[in-house]
PDB file of C-alpha atoms in Angstrom:
ATOM      1  CA  MET A  25      11.596 -15.815  28.435  1.00  0.00           C
ATOM      2  CA  LYS A  26      10.302 -18.212  25.904  1.00  0.00           C
ATOM      3  CA  VAL A  27       7.576 -17.030  23.964  1.00  0.00           C
ATOM      4  CA  GLY A  28       5.576 -19.016  21.393  1.00  0.00           C
ATOM      5  CA  VAL A  29       4.217 -17.342  18.181  1.00  0.00           C
ATOM      6  CA  ILE A  30       1.460 -18.855  16.179  1.00  0.00           C
ATOM      7  CA  SER A  31      -0.425 -17.577  13.278  1.00  0.00           C
ATOM      8  CA  ASP A  32      -3.460 -18.362  10.837  1.00  0.00           C
ATOM      9  CA  SER A  33      -4.680 -21.688  12.558  1.00  0.00           C
ATOM     10  CA  HIS A  34      -8.002 -21.124  10.695  1.00  0.00           C
ATOM     11  CA  GLY A  35      -9.495 -23.104  13.109  1.00  0.00           C
ATOM     12  CA  LEU A  36      -7.209 -25.913  13.465  1.00  0.00           C
ATOM     13  CA  LEU A  37      -4.998 -26.286  16.743  1.00  0.00           C
ATOM     14  CA  ARG A  38      -2.708 -29.423  15.714  1.00  0.00           C
ATOM     15  CA  ALA A  39      -1.188 -31.350  18.746  1.00  0.00           C
ATOM     16  CA  GLU A  40       2.240 -30.659  17.420  1.00  0.00           C
ATOM     17  CA  ALA A  41       1.415 -26.931  17.884  1.00  0.00           C
ATOM     18  CA  LEU A  42       0.210 -27.445  21.408  1.00  0.00           C
ATOM     19  CA  ALA A  43       3.513 -29.738  22.232  1.00  0.00           C
ATOM     20  CA  ALA A  44       5.523 -26.852  20.770  1.00  0.00           C
ATOM     21  CA  LEU A  45       4.045 -24.401  22.802  1.00  0.00           C
ATOM     22  CA  GLN A  46       4.557 -26.241  26.084  1.00  0.00           C
ATOM     23  CA  GLY A  47       6.488 -24.444  28.611  1.00  0.00           C
ATOM     24  CA  CYS A  48       6.250 -21.132  27.034  1.00  0.00           C
ATOM     25  CA  GLU A  49       5.677 -17.758  29.386  1.00  0.00           C
ATOM     26  CA  ARG A  50       3.865 -15.812  26.552  1.00  0.00           C
ATOM     27  CA  ILE A  51       1.834 -16.979  23.550  1.00  0.00           C
ATOM     28  CA  ILE A  52       1.168 -14.655  20.730  1.00  0.00           C
ATOM     29  CA  HIS A  53      -1.592 -15.237  17.854  1.00  0.00           C
ATOM     30  CA  ALA A  54      -1.083 -12.921  14.799  1.00  0.00           C
ATOM     31  CA  GLY A  55      -4.729 -13.574  13.692  1.00  0.00           C
ATOM     32  CA  ASP A  56      -6.967 -15.824  11.288  1.00  0.00           C
ATOM     33  CA  ILE A  57      -7.630 -17.771  14.466  1.00  0.00           C
ATOM     34  CA  GLY A  58     -10.558 -19.347  13.176  1.00  0.00           C
ATOM     35  CA  LYS A  59     -12.676 -20.095  16.624  1.00  0.00           C
ATOM     36  CA  PRO A  60     -12.956 -18.940  20.049  1.00  0.00           C
ATOM     37  CA  GLU A  61     -11.825 -22.383  21.698  1.00  0.00           C
ATOM     38  CA  ILE A  62      -8.319 -21.746  19.692  1.00  0.00           C
ATOM     39  CA  LEU A  63      -7.861 -18.643  22.132  1.00  0.00           C
ATOM     40  CA  ASP A  64      -9.215 -20.864  25.114  1.00  0.00           C
ATOM     41  CA  GLN A  65      -6.524 -23.601  24.588  1.00  0.00           C
ATOM     42  CA  LEU A  66      -3.504 -21.187  24.388  1.00  0.00           C
ATOM     43  CA  ALA A  67      -4.680 -19.140  27.189  1.00  0.00           C
ATOM     44  CA  SER A  68      -4.533 -22.291  29.259  1.00  0.00           C
ATOM     45  CA  ILE A  69      -0.968 -22.725  28.372  1.00  0.00           C
ATOM     46  CA  ALA A  70       0.536 -19.184  28.791  1.00  0.00           C
ATOM     47  CA  LEU A  71      -0.410 -15.332  28.794  1.00  0.00           C
ATOM     48  CA  LEU A  72      -2.127 -14.769  25.474  1.00  0.00           C
ATOM     49  CA  HIS A  73      -1.552 -11.703  23.239  1.00  0.00           C
ATOM     50  CA  ALA A  74      -3.814 -11.668  20.157  1.00  0.00           C
ATOM     51  CA  VAL A  75      -5.169 -10.025  17.163  1.00  0.00           C
ATOM     52  CA  ARG A  76      -7.887 -10.706  14.678  1.00  0.00           C
ATOM     53  CA  GLY A  77      -7.116 -11.385  11.153  1.00  0.00           C
ATOM     54  CA  ASN A  78      -9.157 -10.786   7.792  1.00  0.00           C
ATOM     55  CA  ASN A  79     -10.723 -13.928   8.207  1.00  0.00           C
ATOM     56  CA  ASP A  80     -11.939 -13.187  11.900  1.00  0.00           C
ATOM     57  CA  LEU A  81     -13.323  -9.830  11.262  1.00  0.00           C
ATOM     58  CA  ASP A  82     -17.190 -10.922  10.585  1.00  0.00           C
ATOM     59  CA  ALA A  83     -16.943 -13.377  13.591  1.00  0.00           C
ATOM     60  CA  PRO A  84     -18.920 -12.071  16.437  1.00  0.00           C
ATOM     61  CA  TRP A  85     -16.804 -13.750  19.053  1.00  0.00           C
ATOM     62  CA  ALA A  86     -13.470 -11.832  17.424  1.00  0.00           C
ATOM     63  CA  GLU A  87     -15.362  -8.645  17.698  1.00  0.00           C
ATOM     64  CA  ASN A  88     -13.666  -7.445  20.818  1.00  0.00           C
ATOM     65  CA  LEU A  89     -10.325  -8.757  19.369  1.00  0.00           C
ATOM     66  CA  PRO A  90      -8.029  -5.560  18.659  1.00  0.00           C
ATOM     67  CA  ASP A  91      -6.544  -5.282  14.829  1.00  0.00           C
ATOM     68  CA  CYS A  92      -3.089  -4.613  16.214  1.00  0.00           C
ATOM     69  CA  LEU A  93      -1.297  -4.311  19.676  1.00  0.00           C
ATOM     70  CA  CYS A  94       1.663  -2.883  21.202  1.00  0.00           C
ATOM     71  CA  PHE A  95       3.196  -4.526  24.071  1.00  0.00           C
ATOM     72  CA  ASP A  96       6.377  -5.452  26.242  1.00  0.00           C
ATOM     73  CA  LEU A  97       8.107  -8.796  26.138  1.00  0.00           C
ATOM     74  CA  ASN A  98      11.004  -8.658  28.696  1.00  0.00           C
ATOM     75  CA  GLY A  99      11.670  -4.981  27.892  1.00  0.00           C
ATOM     76  CA  TRP A 100      11.290  -5.581  24.227  1.00  0.00           C
ATOM     77  CA  GLN A 101       8.459  -3.286  22.435  1.00  0.00           C
ATOM     78  CA  VAL A 102       6.444  -5.251  20.264  1.00  0.00           C
ATOM     79  CA  TYR A 103       3.906  -4.349  17.426  1.00  0.00           C
ATOM     80  CA  LEU A 104       1.290  -6.962  16.399  1.00  0.00           C
ATOM     81  CA  VAL A 105      -0.817  -6.793  13.599  1.00  0.00           C
ATOM     82  CA  HIS A 106      -2.283  -9.835  10.959  1.00  0.00           C
ATOM     83  CA  ASP A 107      -1.080  -8.165   7.869  1.00  0.00           C
ATOM     84  CA  SER A 108       2.166  -6.885   7.249  1.00  0.00           C
ATOM     85  CA  ALA A 109       0.355  -4.521   4.926  1.00  0.00           C
ATOM     86  CA  ASP A 110      -1.010  -2.741   7.891  1.00  0.00           C
ATOM     87  CA  VAL A 111       2.472  -2.327   9.680  1.00  0.00           C
ATOM     88  CA  PRO A 112       2.982   1.734   9.651  1.00  0.00           C
ATOM     89  CA  ALA A 113       5.612   2.911   7.413  1.00  0.00           C
ATOM     90  CA  VAL A 114       7.163   4.863  10.359  1.00  0.00           C
ATOM     91  CA  LEU A 115       7.075   2.690  13.611  1.00  0.00           C
ATOM     92  CA  ASP A 116       7.607   4.062  17.076  1.00  0.00           C
ATOM     93  CA  ALA A 117      11.378   4.299  17.637  1.00  0.00           C
ATOM     94  CA  GLY A 118      11.212   1.946  20.690  1.00  0.00           C
ATOM     95  CA  ILE A 119       9.390  -0.777  18.590  1.00  0.00           C
ATOM     96  CA  ARG A 120      12.147  -3.837  18.228  1.00  0.00           C
ATOM     97  CA  LEU A 121      10.202  -6.700  17.218  1.00  0.00           C
ATOM     98  CA  VAL A 122       7.248  -6.672  14.670  1.00  0.00           C
ATOM     99  CA  ILE A 123       4.807  -9.923  14.366  1.00  0.00           C
ATOM    100  CA  THR A 124       2.619 -10.365  11.306  1.00  0.00           C
ATOM    101  CA  GLY A 125       0.823 -13.522  10.097  1.00  0.00           C
ATOM    102  CA  HIS A 126      -1.586 -13.351   6.912  1.00  0.00           C
ATOM    103  CA  SER A 127       1.026 -14.897   3.997  1.00  0.00           C
ATOM    104  CA  HIS A 128       1.408 -18.061   5.312  1.00  0.00           C
ATOM    105  CA  LYS A 129       5.083 -17.753   4.331  1.00  0.00           C
ATOM    106  CA  PRO A 130       7.464 -18.196   7.614  1.00  0.00           C
ATOM    107  CA  ARG A 131       9.993 -15.098   7.805  1.00  0.00           C
ATOM    108  CA  ILE A 132      12.866 -14.216  10.133  1.00  0.00           C
ATOM    109  CA  GLU A 133      14.203 -10.965   9.115  1.00  0.00           C
ATOM    110  CA  TRP A 134      16.331  -8.405  10.746  1.00  0.00           C
ATOM    111  CA  ARG A 135      16.169  -4.944   9.658  1.00  0.00           C
ATOM    112  CA  GLY A 136      18.865  -2.974  11.486  1.00  0.00           C
ATOM    113  CA  GLU A 137      17.925  -3.436  15.247  1.00  0.00           C
ATOM    114  CA  GLN A 138      14.231  -4.760  14.611  1.00  0.00           C
ATOM    115  CA  LEU A 139      13.400  -8.053  14.147  1.00  0.00           C
ATOM    116  CA  TYR A 140      10.462  -8.896  11.767  1.00  0.00           C
ATOM    117  CA  LEU A 141       8.725 -11.984  12.477  1.00  0.00           C
ATOM    118  CA  ASN A 142       5.918 -14.235  10.390  1.00  0.00           C
ATOM    119  CA  PRO A 143       5.890 -17.488  11.929  1.00  0.00           C
ATOM    120  CA  GLY A 144       3.730 -18.858   8.966  1.00  0.00           C
ATOM    121  CA  SER A 145       0.671 -20.906   9.217  1.00  0.00           C
ATOM    122  CA  ALA A 146       0.058 -23.673  11.854  1.00  0.00           C
ATOM    123  CA  GLY A 147      -3.522 -24.566  10.338  1.00  0.00           C
ATOM    124  CA  ARG A 148      -4.191 -26.451   7.079  1.00  0.00           C
ATOM    125  CA  ARG A 149      -1.613 -26.657   4.725  1.00  0.00           C
ATOM    126  CA  ARG A 150      -2.098 -24.348   1.854  1.00  0.00           C
ATOM    127  CA  PHE A 151      -0.363 -24.414  -1.640  1.00  0.00           C
ATOM    128  CA  LYS A 152       3.095 -26.366  -0.855  1.00  0.00           C
ATOM    129  CA  LEU A 153       4.051 -23.820   1.897  1.00  0.00           C
ATOM    130  CA  PRO A 154       5.198 -25.223   5.156  1.00  0.00           C
ATOM    131  CA  VAL A 155       2.932 -25.694   8.078  1.00  0.00           C
ATOM    132  CA  THR A 156       5.114 -23.915  11.149  1.00  0.00           C
ATOM    133  CA  LEU A 157       5.086 -21.684  14.143  1.00  0.00           C
ATOM    134  CA  ALA A 158       7.863 -19.629  15.879  1.00  0.00           C
ATOM    135  CA  LEU A 159       9.746 -19.923  19.156  1.00  0.00           C
ATOM    136  CA  LEU A 160      11.600 -17.081  20.820  1.00  0.00           C
ATOM    137  CA  GLU A 161      14.194 -17.198  23.485  1.00  0.00           C
ATOM    138  CA  VAL A 162      13.903 -13.191  24.756  1.00  0.00           C
ATOM    139  CA  PHE A 163      16.562 -12.241  26.718  1.00  0.00           C
ATOM    140  CA  GLU A 164      17.351  -8.631  28.009  1.00  0.00           C
ATOM    141  CA  THR A 165      19.893  -7.790  25.283  1.00  0.00           C
ATOM    142  CA  SER A 166      18.824 -10.388  22.634  1.00  0.00           C
ATOM    143  CA  ILE A 167      15.908 -12.547  20.769  1.00  0.00           C
ATOM    144  CA  GLU A 168      16.879 -15.555  19.422  1.00  0.00           C
ATOM    145  CA  PRO A 169      14.058 -16.818  16.971  1.00  0.00           C
ATOM    146  CA  ARG A 170      13.454 -20.356  15.295  1.00  0.00           C
ATOM    147  CA  LEU A 171      10.924 -21.841  13.313  1.00  0.00           C
ATOM    148  CA  VAL A 172       9.267 -25.052  14.276  1.00  0.00           C
ATOM    149  CA  SER A 173       7.996 -27.184  11.391  1.00  0.00           C
ATOM    150  CA  LEU A 174       4.648 -28.816  12.516  1.00  0.00           C
ATOM    151  CA  VAL A 175       4.206 -31.705   9.554  1.00  0.00           C
ATOM    152  CA  GLU A 176       6.665 -33.049   7.260  1.00  0.00           C
TER     153      GLU A 176
END
C-alpha cells in the first residue's frame, strides 16, 4: 500500500506535492492545514486521515477535525497528532507508527519496533528547513519510509 504523509501546508498545496501523492491509496495530513480546500484536493486523490494543528485551532472549518487519530494502515496501528509534545509518554502497545508534524523538520526514526515519522513541511519554506513530504510503502510485515523533496 502506498501512503502519502504531508504536514504543515499552511494553506499552500504545491503542484509538486500533488504530483508526489498521485497513486497513493491513503493520504495522511498531520496538521497546520491552512484552508479546507487543501483537504478537498487531497481527498480527491485518496482516502484522507487528517488532524488539526495549532494554526488550525481557531478556524471554524477545522472545528470538527480531531486533535489526534488512531487508525489502521494495512495491519499497522497508527497514532497521528500534530505536535510530538502531544504524543503520550506511554503509547498503546499495538501502536507501530507515530506520525507528527509541527517542527517543519523531517524525521524518520525507528525506536525499537515503532517508526516515528515527521514528513517535514510541505508549505512555505521556513528558515533554511527543507520543503518535504513522505511516502510510505506499507507491507504486512514492514514499512519503507522515504522523504520527498518538493523544492530545491
